[in-house]
XYZ file of C-alpha atoms in Angstrom:
474
model
C 4.578 0.775 33.250
C 1.889 -1.908 32.930
C -0.741 0.021 34.627
C 0.168 2.986 32.324
C -0.206 0.741 29.212
C -3.477 -0.133 30.147
C -4.338 3.397 30.419
C -2.986 4.376 27.267
C -4.946 1.503 25.580
C -8.239 2.494 26.950
C -7.822 5.880 25.796
C -7.057 4.812 22.584
C -9.688 2.469 22.113
C -12.294 5.082 23.605
C -11.110 7.589 21.220
C -11.184 5.561 18.232
C -14.522 4.019 19.120
C -16.157 7.831 19.506
C -14.772 8.871 16.302
C -16.424 5.820 14.644
C -19.306 6.566 15.958
C -19.397 9.787 14.846
C -18.558 8.651 11.247
C -21.103 6.071 11.336
C -23.475 8.753 12.082
C -22.508 10.623 9.151
C -22.740 7.442 6.989
C -26.097 6.702 8.136
C -27.297 9.977 7.295
C -25.659 10.075 3.886
C -26.596 6.334 2.973
C -30.094 5.646 3.820
C -30.451 2.971 1.334
C -28.023 -0.146 0.717
C -25.102 0.837 -1.356
C -22.989 -1.526 -3.847
C -22.855 -5.157 -2.351
C -24.946 -4.207 0.251
C -27.996 -4.481 -2.041
C -27.302 -8.457 -1.541
C -26.046 -8.561 1.741
C -28.743 -6.656 3.659
C -31.757 -8.171 2.165
C -30.450 -11.430 2.725
C -29.742 -10.387 6.661
C -33.171 -9.046 6.808
C -34.945 -12.155 5.504
C -32.750 -14.106 8.143
C -33.757 -11.472 10.770
C -37.353 -12.247 9.962
C -36.878 -16.322 10.323
C -36.701 -17.022 6.745
C -33.918 -19.346 6.387
C -34.622 -21.665 3.694
C -32.762 -22.132 0.502
C -35.422 -20.829 -1.365
C -35.112 -17.417 0.433
C -31.300 -17.135 -0.648
C -30.035 -14.397 -3.017
C -28.167 -16.552 -5.950
C -25.945 -13.349 -6.295
C -24.354 -13.789 -3.132
C -21.002 -15.642 -3.261
C -20.181 -15.965 0.586
C -21.560 -18.329 3.147
C -24.348 -16.876 5.647
C -21.837 -16.349 8.442
C -22.384 -12.519 8.507
C -25.838 -13.058 8.444
C -26.377 -15.613 10.974
C -24.098 -13.643 13.403
C -25.883 -10.651 12.873
C -29.277 -12.266 13.777
C -27.648 -13.379 16.907
C -26.506 -9.937 17.733
C -29.750 -7.965 16.909
C -32.204 -10.361 17.886
C -31.656 -10.326 21.541
C -31.965 -6.417 21.207
C -35.548 -6.605 20.443
C -36.092 -9.054 23.699
C -34.324 -7.169 26.129
C -35.053 -3.335 24.849
C -38.710 -4.575 23.648
C -37.699 -2.959 19.909
C -39.881 -3.883 17.289
C -38.430 -6.216 14.263
C -38.780 -3.218 12.035
C -36.032 -1.345 14.072
C -33.364 -4.268 15.030
C -33.698 -5.484 11.519
C -33.109 -2.181 9.903
C -30.226 -1.169 7.778
C -28.637 1.147 10.488
C -28.660 -1.714 13.178
C -27.078 -4.303 10.857
C -24.494 -2.274 9.847
C -23.805 -1.181 13.572
C -22.839 -5.323 13.787
C -19.667 -4.206 11.704
C -18.782 -1.185 14.133
C -18.901 -4.090 17.359
C -16.683 -6.069 15.354
C -14.275 -3.308 14.808
C -13.861 -2.910 18.642
C -13.311 -6.502 18.879
C -10.568 -6.316 16.122
C -8.982 -3.354 18.017
C -8.689 -5.465 21.090
C -7.506 -8.551 19.129
C -4.832 -6.507 17.503
C -3.511 -5.266 20.657
C -3.415 -8.931 22.098
C -1.693 -10.251 19.227
C 0.852 -7.331 19.470
C 1.802 -8.261 22.961
C 2.031 -11.932 21.988
C 4.209 -11.795 18.683
C 6.356 -8.992 19.846
C 9.002 -9.299 22.682
C 8.346 -6.970 25.798
C 11.934 -5.819 26.693
C 11.866 -2.192 26.441
C 10.096 0.609 28.363
C 8.946 2.012 25.008
C 7.588 -0.994 23.645
C 4.264 -0.686 25.396
C 3.562 2.650 23.725
C 4.898 1.302 20.353
C 2.464 -1.723 20.513
C -0.327 0.687 21.427
C 0.624 2.750 18.450
C 0.702 -0.072 16.074
C -2.551 -1.556 17.305
C -3.923 1.924 16.729
C -2.451 2.327 13.257
C -3.531 -1.024 12.026
C -7.019 -0.713 13.675
C -7.429 2.700 11.086
C -5.841 1.120 8.011
C -7.638 2.674 5.344
C -9.188 -0.209 3.558
C -9.830 -2.049 6.525
C -11.536 0.873 8.465
C -13.745 2.068 5.528
C -15.748 -1.189 5.799
C -16.392 -0.898 9.296
C -19.239 1.417 8.196
C -21.027 -0.477 5.528
C -22.655 -3.995 5.723
C -19.630 -5.883 4.155
C -17.972 -9.219 5.488
C -14.456 -7.645 6.071
C -14.898 -6.777 9.764
C -16.192 -9.836 10.849
C -13.762 -11.880 8.586
C -11.024 -10.186 9.847
C -12.291 -10.714 13.556
C -12.570 -14.553 13.394
C -9.162 -14.835 11.582
C -7.371 -12.940 14.081
C -8.824 -14.548 16.818
C -8.014 -17.870 15.357
C -4.267 -16.752 15.054
C -4.239 -15.503 18.710
C -5.648 -18.939 20.046
C -2.987 -20.780 17.935
C -0.081 -18.561 19.190
C -1.557 -19.582 22.729
C -1.577 -23.285 21.701
C -5.260 -23.783 21.691
C -5.609 -25.254 18.494
C -9.066 -26.770 18.703
C -10.502 -23.436 19.690
C -8.168 -21.894 16.587
C -9.624 -24.375 14.305
C -13.273 -23.678 15.370
C -12.814 -20.036 15.007
C -11.033 -20.538 11.630
C -14.391 -22.211 10.575
C -16.394 -19.317 11.706
C -14.145 -17.183 9.577
C -14.503 -19.592 6.463
C -18.511 -18.985 7.070
C -17.681 -15.374 6.503
C -15.219 -15.846 3.183
C -14.271 -19.173 1.886
C -10.682 -18.137 1.152
C -10.186 -17.541 4.861
C -9.385 -21.461 4.939
C -5.978 -20.300 3.836
C -5.298 -18.462 7.180
C -6.751 -21.617 8.972
C -4.029 -23.410 7.060
C -1.452 -20.412 8.179
C -2.362 -21.234 11.722
C -1.329 -25.109 11.185
C 1.813 -23.919 9.298
C 2.552 -21.515 12.153
C 2.925 -24.788 14.454
C 4.851 -26.736 11.921
C 7.196 -23.793 11.273
C 7.907 -23.612 14.979
C 8.861 -27.308 15.445
C 10.754 -27.215 12.149
C 12.718 -24.092 13.534
C 13.347 -25.885 16.823
C 14.790 -29.054 14.911
C 16.738 -26.868 12.496
C 18.512 -25.280 15.425
C 19.188 -28.656 16.826
C 20.750 -29.556 13.447
C 22.916 -26.730 13.132
C 24.124 -27.000 16.658
C 24.978 -30.951 16.057
C 26.788 -29.922 12.776
C 28.764 -27.318 14.492
C 29.894 -29.763 17.474
C 30.674 -32.345 14.958
C 32.801 -29.698 12.659
C 31.553 -30.922 9.534
C 32.609 -29.119 6.293
C 29.896 -26.397 4.990
C 28.240 -27.140 1.680
C 29.443 -24.672 -0.892
C 27.989 -23.204 -3.936
C 25.352 -20.555 -5.371
C 22.411 -22.451 -3.559
C 23.976 -23.930 -0.774
C 21.563 -22.827 1.994
C 18.518 -23.764 -0.240
C 20.003 -27.470 -0.520
C 20.956 -27.572 3.102
C 17.145 -26.422 4.231
C 15.916 -29.213 1.446
C 17.897 -31.916 2.629
C 16.889 -31.120 6.254
C 13.083 -31.266 5.244
C 13.606 -34.467 3.518
C 15.200 -36.002 6.483
C 12.565 -34.634 8.950
C 9.685 -35.538 6.827
C 10.905 -39.264 6.449
C 10.770 -39.677 10.368
C 7.570 -41.175 11.683
C 7.941 -39.846 15.008
C 8.165 -36.200 13.649
C 5.128 -36.742 11.442
C 2.875 -38.116 14.115
C 4.132 -35.302 16.704
C 3.026 -32.848 13.681
C -0.146 -34.719 13.327
C -1.074 -34.718 17.031
C -0.503 -30.882 17.035
C -2.268 -29.827 13.746
C -5.150 -32.618 13.828
C -7.984 -29.704 14.126
C -6.915 -27.894 11.240
C -6.638 -31.104 9.320
C -10.149 -32.069 10.368
C -11.154 -28.386 9.003
C -9.078 -28.897 5.824
C -11.223 -32.012 5.532
C -14.445 -30.093 5.940
C -13.374 -27.670 3.426
C -12.653 -30.327 0.835
C -15.892 -32.255 1.321
C -17.707 -28.533 0.907
C -15.948 -27.925 -2.384
C -17.015 -31.436 -3.736
C -20.310 -31.139 -2.731
C -20.666 -27.591 -3.965
C -18.621 -28.107 -7.165
C -16.431 -25.497 -6.214
C -15.520 -22.690 -3.758
C -17.818 -20.264 -4.794
C -21.413 -20.280 -4.124
C -24.369 -18.316 -5.887
C -22.935 -16.552 -8.797
C -19.641 -17.936 -10.237
C -19.568 -16.527 -13.558
C -18.111 -13.300 -12.081
C -15.472 -15.274 -9.676
C -13.841 -17.590 -11.836
C -10.374 -18.870 -10.639
C -7.137 -18.411 -12.860
C -3.254 -18.073 -12.405
C -2.856 -14.352 -11.983
C 0.611 -14.103 -11.101
C 0.679 -10.084 -10.921
C -1.800 -10.340 -8.102
C 1.433 -11.011 -5.941
C 3.095 -7.786 -7.413
C 0.151 -5.878 -6.814
C 0.237 -6.812 -2.970
C 3.768 -6.054 -2.548
C 3.162 -2.547 -4.198
C 0.322 -2.164 -1.990
C 2.379 -3.079 1.064
C 5.173 -0.813 0.027
C 2.630 2.046 -0.420
C 1.159 1.692 3.067
C 4.032 0.700 4.811
C 6.490 3.013 3.429
C 7.741 4.533 6.485
C 9.093 1.008 7.237
C 9.878 -0.290 3.721
C 11.317 2.788 1.987
C 14.498 4.816 3.115
C 17.658 5.915 1.464
C 19.394 2.938 3.274
C 17.263 0.370 2.162
C 17.267 1.302 -1.435
C 21.171 1.350 -1.005
C 21.292 -1.880 0.538
C 18.874 -3.244 -2.263
C 21.278 -1.710 -5.305
C 24.221 -3.222 -3.559
C 22.577 -6.748 -3.131
C 21.400 -6.530 -6.769
C 24.968 -5.879 -8.097
C 26.403 -8.429 -5.936
C 23.930 -11.110 -7.036
C 23.070 -9.738 -10.636
C 22.634 -13.044 -12.338
C 20.010 -14.028 -9.979
C 18.358 -10.679 -10.169
C 18.693 -10.807 -13.989
C 16.864 -14.395 -13.824
C 14.049 -12.759 -11.425
C 13.474 -9.895 -13.724
C 13.069 -11.909 -16.518
C 10.767 -14.167 -14.881
C 8.649 -11.244 -13.526
C 8.544 -9.706 -17.102
C 7.159 -13.135 -18.587
C 4.527 -13.393 -15.780
C 3.425 -9.900 -16.502
C 3.300 -10.351 -19.951
C 1.608 -13.874 -19.861
C -0.782 -13.832 -16.776
C -2.071 -10.097 -16.727
C -5.799 -10.135 -16.707
C -8.167 -7.319 -16.441
C -11.719 -8.387 -14.923
C -14.694 -7.040 -16.385
C -15.756 -5.200 -13.055
C -12.372 -3.781 -12.919
C -12.784 -2.124 -16.441
C -16.397 -1.062 -15.833
C -17.212 -0.204 -12.505
C -15.949 3.541 -12.060
C -16.956 3.593 -8.519
C -13.604 1.887 -7.340
C -10.404 3.447 -7.025
C -8.859 0.517 -8.702
C -10.781 1.446 -11.852
C -8.881 4.760 -11.900
C -5.546 3.205 -11.070
C -5.782 0.618 -13.943
C -7.170 3.152 -16.351
C -4.527 5.860 -15.559
C -1.389 3.734 -14.753
C -1.896 0.284 -16.513
C -3.903 1.187 -19.513
C -2.334 4.480 -20.463
C 0.456 2.780 -22.266
C 1.132 -0.939 -22.629
C 4.902 -0.671 -21.583
C 4.092 0.662 -18.090
C 3.375 -2.571 -16.694
C 6.809 -3.759 -17.584
C 8.303 -0.776 -16.044
C 7.151 -1.451 -12.919
C 8.913 -4.785 -12.260
C 11.977 -3.219 -10.855
C 9.490 -1.571 -8.128
C 7.830 -4.958 -7.601
C 10.950 -6.578 -7.214
C 12.215 -4.017 -4.625
C 8.747 -4.151 -2.697
C 8.789 -7.818 -2.572
C 12.666 -7.878 -1.383
C 11.926 -5.008 1.116
C 8.806 -7.118 2.496
C 11.275 -10.223 2.865
C 13.805 -8.265 4.357
C 11.394 -6.852 7.236
C 10.493 -10.379 8.170
C 14.032 -11.478 8.495
C 13.353 -11.413 12.295
C 11.142 -14.543 11.711
C 12.460 -18.003 10.865
C 13.079 -19.363 7.498
C 9.967 -21.738 7.861
C 7.718 -19.055 9.050
C 8.392 -17.052 5.816
C 7.909 -20.135 3.703
C 4.373 -20.797 5.351
C 3.401 -17.039 4.891
C 4.514 -16.682 1.521
C 2.997 -19.800 0.357
C -0.443 -18.872 2.122
C 0.270 -15.240 0.384
C 0.554 -16.914 -2.795
C -2.528 -18.952 -2.658
C -5.018 -16.333 -1.319
C -3.862 -13.641 -3.942
C -2.798 -15.613 -7.161
C -6.109 -17.252 -7.926
C -8.020 -14.033 -7.908
C -9.017 -12.436 -11.201
C -10.346 -9.334 -9.905
C -7.870 -6.651 -8.610
C -9.582 -5.500 -5.449
C -7.706 -3.882 -2.502
C -10.085 -5.514 -0.121
C -8.495 -8.970 -0.934
C -5.248 -7.550 0.101
C -6.443 -6.612 3.817
C -5.870 -9.827 5.886
C -2.375 -11.010 4.219
C -1.214 -7.223 4.952
C -2.495 -7.316 8.461
C -0.949 -10.413 9.066
C 2.327 -9.060 7.700
C 2.162 -6.071 9.740
C 1.761 -7.714 12.880
C 5.034 -9.660 12.162
C 7.440 -7.124 11.536
C 9.706 -5.906 14.340
C 7.894 -3.073 16.214
C 9.124 0.089 14.363
C 10.409 3.167 16.358
C 7.722 5.476 17.640
C 8.554 8.361 14.833
C 7.791 6.037 12.104
C 4.614 4.836 13.777
C 3.546 8.262 14.231
C 4.150 9.063 10.523
C 2.385 6.026 9.274
C -0.816 6.980 11.640
C -0.686 10.457 10.449
C -0.628 8.994 6.729
C -3.484 6.586 7.408
C -5.463 9.624 9.157
C -5.101 11.955 5.963
C -5.956 9.070 3.823
C -8.914 8.123 5.827
C -10.198 11.737 6.081
C -9.694 11.892 1.986
C -11.766 8.677 1.431
C -14.560 9.597 3.676
C -14.764 13.175 2.584
C -14.667 11.975 -1.278
C -17.251 8.987 -0.339
C -19.481 11.304 1.517
C -19.520 14.753 -0.511
C -18.323 13.959 -4.122
C -21.337 12.033 -5.400
C -22.050 11.419 -9.090
C -24.845 10.045 -11.144
C -24.403 7.687 -14.349
C -26.244 8.857 -17.360
C -28.775 5.944 -17.419
C -29.375 5.850 -13.604
C -31.000 8.327 -10.954
C -29.315 6.703 -8.213
C -26.470 8.500 -6.389
C -22.916 6.851 -6.879
C -19.688 7.361 -4.775
C -16.333 6.456 -4.988
C -14.693 3.962 -2.722
C -12.336 1.503 -2.071
């Protein structure tokens, strides 16, 4: 079975790479010049490729650190020495974009290794499920699209997944180093380095919690009763656990590489005067709580075979009726957050090349009441996501949702790219779905990819005051 799984994996990776190369060729023919954010990234990478690393050569419009450019130079420069290619060729737009295609191959392999590590291997069918899950996530539309442009998504995903894999294998020094590499691609990736540390802490807390429950069971202590009894028990446990010097010292010894990384990040923020470099006017942090709701909706849409079913809806409605007071309070709080903390970034309102522009214009802006009517869907989506993660411990869930909150809520701009990493982390950790659902999910992703690529390559338009060709994209 293991040998067959190897054949299946090789076939899936080879076919995906072949299709990606054909699409890359189509992109290269259609896009001879930098497009969208590439107008900042590509010239900067080419300056690095030419050996111009001084700060005076830095484009102030770039808001991320130079990880992508440094690694690109490390990949394409040896090609000029090995094959004798000219600098014009190795520093060309096509070669630099191809770096992300190489990252996509690495991401495919890392996703497979993560599924093997995260998901239990106890069924014969699980090998097919793991490969189908890997293939599905590798062609996840918002991630897959940016494999063909010179953006930070592919590299950011690669180092974050690699860091997570090393964390799961207990190699925390390597994980923290890879977390630093991810941070060099995008500053917010520091949150996923913290998630790796949280994963270690959650594992130790879960072990101690199970011991505590077994101890109480043996002592036959009377259970704590009340509407928030479980919450109170966990809070009491956490307080007692954190009061132990032995526990804290053990956690410190396990997570010190991540603590060191966080210290370096804090130094960077102090010295830089903030998390964003370059143009900060368009990347101001705020408390944009509905971003969490948008992520729930995004996840519900792309994971609907796993999150949306008649049985799920019935279970949710029964729970709402059973705990109607709690859900009434949650609904009121959600309505308040939508009312007071909904923001529309100037890019969202002005840039009609992004799908989010049309989502906002045709859904949220059409009628003021729509954003409030969507609250029940947000609540269902959030519950369904939490329910799909019930196989994970309460402490793992706590760490994940804290990191999810931290990485989404401060963002003022609604952009689907910001949801890619938390979505992939979520999708990796739900139980392996049945093959029928995976095939349905993969088919839907293939249709969405076909439509987005077809629209991007063929349905071009021009702005009235510009001769440049514009294209629709995520």
